Amino acid sequence: MRTGSRLTLLALLPVALAVTGCGSETAGGRPAPGPAELDARARWAQTDKDHVYVTEAEGFEASRMASGVIGDDGFQVTYLRKDGVRLTVSAERRPFAEKECAAANDAGPDGCVRDGDRWYLRTAGQHAYVRAQNGLRVEVAAPLTVEREALKGAAERTHRADVAELDAVLPERTGGGQPVERGDLPPVGDGAPDNSVGAGG
């Protein structure tokens, strides 16, 4: 395990698994969640546990309250820095579109470039590393105030969440186990997310 200021999700919340001989209990003393429980929590959040990706980044700490489902059944984990800067890791079933590269190139000649097995995208206020992995679009994004090398490092450390990390970031089921209500979904229509811009937007 890394030391110093590099923070891992194993230390994120007291619900993370404790280091014990058998590894069967969490730090709170309750039994560690099994695959069925984690699957149920993911379904309750309207995602799939295989869509939960995490990383570690110096100076950033993951926030369960600021993380959640995106798109149809993707998931985004948000990492916060003390100065309020956010870094996000997201995974969803959405292909990389060429028009994204065109938009990024408006920011300069290196707005959309291949960097190893990932694409680096930069716009006026944000940059990101994107790659296709396990049939998903996995993206690590942050404001330009986060240096590119730091962002690249976070992208390289991005991985599918293990049991302890899933337990730390997936919401607990409440309300009798009913699925959480998506605030971005309209009450009528085909159920597509409502991304309309309000007055003054």
Tab-separated table of C-alpha atoms in Angstrom:
chain	number	residue	atom	x	y	z
A	1	MET	CA	0.000	0.000	0.000
A	2	ARG	CA	1.343	3.465	-0.903
A	3	THR	CA	2.135	5.893	1.904
A	4	GLY	CA	2.354	9.683	2.191
A	5	SER	CA	-0.293	11.835	0.635
A	6	ARG	CA	-1.526	9.268	-1.849
A	7	LEU	CA	-4.998	8.364	-0.682
A	8	THR	CA	-6.704	5.125	-1.546
A	9	LEU	CA	-10.329	4.187	-1.274
A	10	LEU	CA	-9.381	1.586	1.333
A	11	ALA	CA	-9.069	4.501	3.754
A	12	LEU	CA	-11.951	6.545	2.374
A	13	LEU	CA	-14.754	5.619	4.741
A	14	PRO	CA	-15.216	3.465	7.842
A	15	VAL	CA	-17.306	1.126	5.714
A	16	ALA	CA	-14.187	-0.011	3.897
A	17	LEU	CA	-12.927	-3.468	4.717
A	18	ALA	CA	-10.698	-3.836	7.751
A	19	VAL	CA	-7.430	-5.693	7.388
A	20	THR	CA	-8.113	-8.902	9.252
A	21	GLY	CA	-6.892	-12.439	9.072
A	22	CYS	CA	-9.955	-13.660	7.218
A	23	GLY	CA	-11.055	-10.355	5.699
A	24	SER	CA	-14.701	-11.125	6.508
A	25	GLU	CA	-15.592	-7.948	8.418
A	26	THR	CA	-15.573	-4.246	7.690
A	27	ALA	CA	-13.968	-1.599	9.890
A	28	GLY	CA	-17.414	-1.042	11.418
A	29	GLY	CA	-17.513	-4.624	12.623
A	30	ARG	CA	-20.263	-5.768	10.263
A	31	PRO	CA	-19.791	-8.617	7.786
A	32	ALA	CA	-18.128	-7.628	4.528
A	33	PRO	CA	-20.668	-7.362	1.685
A	34	GLY	CA	-20.796	-10.288	-0.679
A	35	PRO	CA	-21.210	-10.154	-4.467
A	36	ALA	CA	-25.002	-10.413	-4.212
A	37	GLU	CA	-25.215	-7.433	-1.828
A	38	LEU	CA	-22.913	-5.319	-3.992
A	39	ASP	CA	-24.943	-6.238	-7.074
A	40	ALA	CA	-28.121	-5.210	-5.247
A	41	ARG	CA	-26.620	-1.873	-4.186
A	42	ALA	CA	-25.485	-1.210	-7.749
A	43	ARG	CA	-28.960	-2.005	-9.109
A	44	TRP	CA	-30.496	0.243	-6.448
A	45	ALA	CA	-28.271	3.055	-7.721
A	46	GLN	CA	-29.340	2.107	-11.287
A	47	THR	CA	-25.868	1.090	-12.394
A	48	ASP	CA	-23.725	-2.042	-12.658
A	49	LYS	CA	-20.878	-2.721	-10.263
A	50	ASP	CA	-18.663	-3.479	-13.277
A	51	HIS	CA	-19.121	0.157	-14.284
A	52	VAL	CA	-17.510	1.481	-11.106
A	53	TYR	CA	-13.914	2.556	-11.707
A	54	VAL	CA	-11.674	4.236	-9.155
A	55	THR	CA	-8.197	5.722	-8.958
A	56	GLU	CA	-5.902	7.558	-6.574
A	57	ALA	CA	-4.533	11.050	-7.058
A	58	GLU	CA	-2.217	13.038	-4.837
A	59	GLY	CA	-4.113	15.593	-2.767
A	60	PHE	CA	-7.565	14.265	-3.745
A	61	GLU	CA	-10.030	12.240	-1.692
A	62	ALA	CA	-13.008	10.352	-3.089
A	63	SER	CA	-16.457	11.543	-2.060
A	64	ARG	CA	-19.382	9.132	-1.939
A	65	MET	CA	-21.820	12.039	-1.621
A	66	ALA	CA	-20.565	13.596	-4.858
A	67	SER	CA	-20.487	10.321	-6.801
A	68	GLY	CA	-23.256	8.491	-8.610
A	69	VAL	CA	-24.847	7.239	-11.781
A	70	ILE	CA	-24.321	8.994	-15.127
A	71	GLY	CA	-25.936	8.343	-18.483
A	72	ASP	CA	-28.058	5.202	-18.684
A	73	ASP	CA	-26.172	2.989	-16.248
A	74	GLY	CA	-22.677	4.427	-15.990
A	75	PHE	CA	-21.042	5.532	-12.763
A	76	GLN	CA	-18.862	8.491	-11.810
A	77	VAL	CA	-16.653	8.802	-8.744
A	78	THR	CA	-15.728	12.358	-7.766
A	79	TYR	CA	-12.495	13.198	-5.969
A	80	LEU	CA	-12.220	16.475	-4.064
A	81	ARG	CA	-9.176	18.570	-3.220
A	82	LYS	CA	-9.082	20.879	-0.210
A	83	ASP	CA	-9.220	23.939	-2.475
A	84	GLY	CA	-12.468	22.684	-4.042
A	85	VAL	CA	-10.996	21.352	-7.301
A	86	ARG	CA	-12.694	18.199	-8.548
A	87	LEU	CA	-11.289	15.231	-10.429
A	88	THR	CA	-13.758	12.676	-11.797
A	89	VAL	CA	-13.490	9.075	-12.941
A	90	SER	CA	-16.380	7.840	-15.044
A	91	ALA	CA	-17.254	4.710	-16.980
A	92	GLU	CA	-20.236	4.288	-19.248
A	93	ARG	CA	-21.391	2.509	-22.378
A	94	ARG	CA	-20.852	5.477	-24.690
A	95	PRO	CA	-18.460	5.382	-27.644
A	96	PHE	CA	-15.818	8.011	-28.251
A	97	ALA	CA	-17.147	10.332	-30.957
A	98	GLU	CA	-15.013	12.083	-33.579
A	99	LYS	CA	-16.916	15.312	-32.953
A	100	GLU	CA	-15.372	15.380	-29.467
A	101	CYS	CA	-11.955	15.480	-31.081
A	102	ALA	CA	-13.058	18.328	-33.343
A	103	ALA	CA	-14.334	20.327	-30.369
A	104	ALA	CA	-11.151	19.663	-28.418
A	105	ASN	CA	-8.965	20.764	-31.326
A	106	ASP	CA	-10.553	24.201	-31.111
A	107	ALA	CA	-8.451	24.621	-27.952
A	108	GLY	CA	-5.207	24.183	-29.898
A	109	PRO	CA	-3.185	21.682	-31.910
A	110	ASP	CA	-2.852	19.314	-28.951
A	111	GLY	CA	-6.523	19.498	-28.019
A	112	CYS	CA	-7.073	15.879	-29.052
A	113	VAL	CA	-4.016	13.659	-29.281
A	114	ARG	CA	-3.160	10.017	-28.821
A	115	ASP	CA	-1.103	9.405	-25.670
A	116	GLY	CA	-0.205	5.741	-25.298
A	117	ASP	CA	-3.388	3.679	-25.131
A	118	ARG	CA	-5.510	6.720	-24.263
A	119	TRP	CA	-6.734	9.910	-25.893
A	120	TYR	CA	-5.903	13.228	-24.298
A	121	LEU	CA	-8.635	15.844	-24.756
A	122	ARG	CA	-8.385	19.502	-23.822
A	123	THR	CA	-10.997	22.239	-24.041
A	124	ALA	CA	-11.045	25.818	-22.789
A	125	GLY	CA	-11.510	24.892	-19.140
A	126	GLN	CA	-10.977	21.163	-18.727
A	127	HIS	CA	-8.855	18.265	-19.889
A	128	ALA	CA	-9.301	14.516	-19.753
A	129	TYR	CA	-7.811	11.139	-20.576
A	130	VAL	CA	-10.177	8.708	-22.298
A	131	ARG	CA	-9.809	5.055	-23.220
A	132	ALA	CA	-11.978	2.119	-24.248
A	133	GLN	CA	-11.814	-0.630	-21.623
A	134	ASN	CA	-14.008	-3.702	-21.079
A	135	GLY	CA	-16.572	-2.330	-23.535
A	136	LEU	CA	-16.783	0.985	-21.658
A	137	ARG	CA	-15.604	4.523	-22.174
A	138	VAL	CA	-13.421	5.206	-19.113
A	139	GLU	CA	-12.597	8.876	-18.571
A	140	VAL	CA	-10.548	10.771	-15.995
A	141	ALA	CA	-11.209	14.529	-16.128
A	142	ALA	CA	-10.225	17.651	-14.208
A	143	PRO	CA	-9.906	21.424	-14.637
A	144	LEU	CA	-6.773	22.721	-16.332
A	145	THR	CA	-5.480	23.781	-12.915
A	146	VAL	CA	-4.608	20.098	-12.427
A	147	GLU	CA	-1.340	19.478	-14.267
A	148	ARG	CA	-1.465	17.122	-17.234
A	149	GLU	CA	1.121	14.766	-15.733
A	150	ALA	CA	-0.930	14.460	-12.530
A	151	LEU	CA	-4.045	13.756	-14.592
A	152	LYS	CA	-2.187	11.176	-16.657
A	153	GLY	CA	-0.960	9.466	-13.496
A	154	ALA	CA	-4.517	9.263	-12.187
A	155	ALA	CA	-5.630	7.828	-15.528
A	156	GLU	CA	-2.901	5.185	-15.401
A	157	ARG	CA	-3.978	4.160	-11.899
A	158	THR	CA	-7.642	3.892	-12.832
A	159	HIS	CA	-9.040	0.392	-12.379
A	160	ARG	CA	-12.282	-1.453	-11.851
A	161	ALA	CA	-13.253	-1.187	-8.172
A	162	ASP	CA	-12.610	-4.170	-5.933
A	163	VAL	CA	-14.926	-5.306	-3.124
A	164	ALA	CA	-13.645	-2.809	-0.544
A	165	GLU	CA	-13.721	0.074	-3.034
A	166	LEU	CA	-17.241	-0.817	-4.177
A	167	ASP	CA	-18.367	-0.903	-0.549
A	168	ALA	CA	-16.845	2.535	-0.052
A	169	VAL	CA	-18.416	4.334	-3.022
A	170	LEU	CA	-21.696	2.567	-3.815
A	171	PRO	CA	-24.663	4.072	-1.945
A	172	GLU	CA	-26.337	2.056	0.757
A	173	ARG	CA	-29.847	0.882	-0.041
A	174	THR	CA	-32.526	2.857	1.812
A	175	GLY	CA	-36.282	3.267	1.637
A	176	GLY	CA	-37.124	-0.422	1.704
A	177	GLY	CA	-34.670	-1.282	-1.052
A	178	GLN	CA	-36.461	0.739	-3.726
A	179	PRO	CA	-34.233	2.199	-6.461
A	180	VAL	CA	-32.942	5.702	-5.881
A	181	GLU	CA	-34.897	8.382	-7.744
A	182	ARG	CA	-32.922	9.885	-10.612
A	183	GLY	CA	-33.228	13.660	-10.417
A	184	ASP	CA	-32.219	14.067	-14.070
A	185	LEU	CA	-35.042	11.897	-15.418
A	186	PRO	CA	-38.359	13.556	-16.401
A	187	PRO	CA	-41.619	12.232	-14.879
A	188	VAL	CA	-43.122	11.699	-18.368
A	189	GLY	CA	-41.819	10.714	-21.761
A	190	ASP	CA	-39.321	8.036	-22.709
A	191	GLY	CA	-37.216	8.410	-19.582
A	192	ALA	CA	-34.266	10.094	-21.243
A	193	PRO	CA	-32.256	12.418	-18.976
A	194	ASP	CA	-33.482	16.010	-18.887
A	195	ASN	CA	-30.469	18.106	-19.876
A	196	SER	CA	-32.391	21.222	-20.803
A	197	VAL	CA	-30.963	24.615	-19.861
A	198	GLY	CA	-33.082	26.806	-17.654
A	199	ALA	CA	-33.668	30.540	-17.892
A	200	GLY	CA	-30.472	32.500	-18.040
A	201	GLY	CA	-28.463	29.347	-18.953
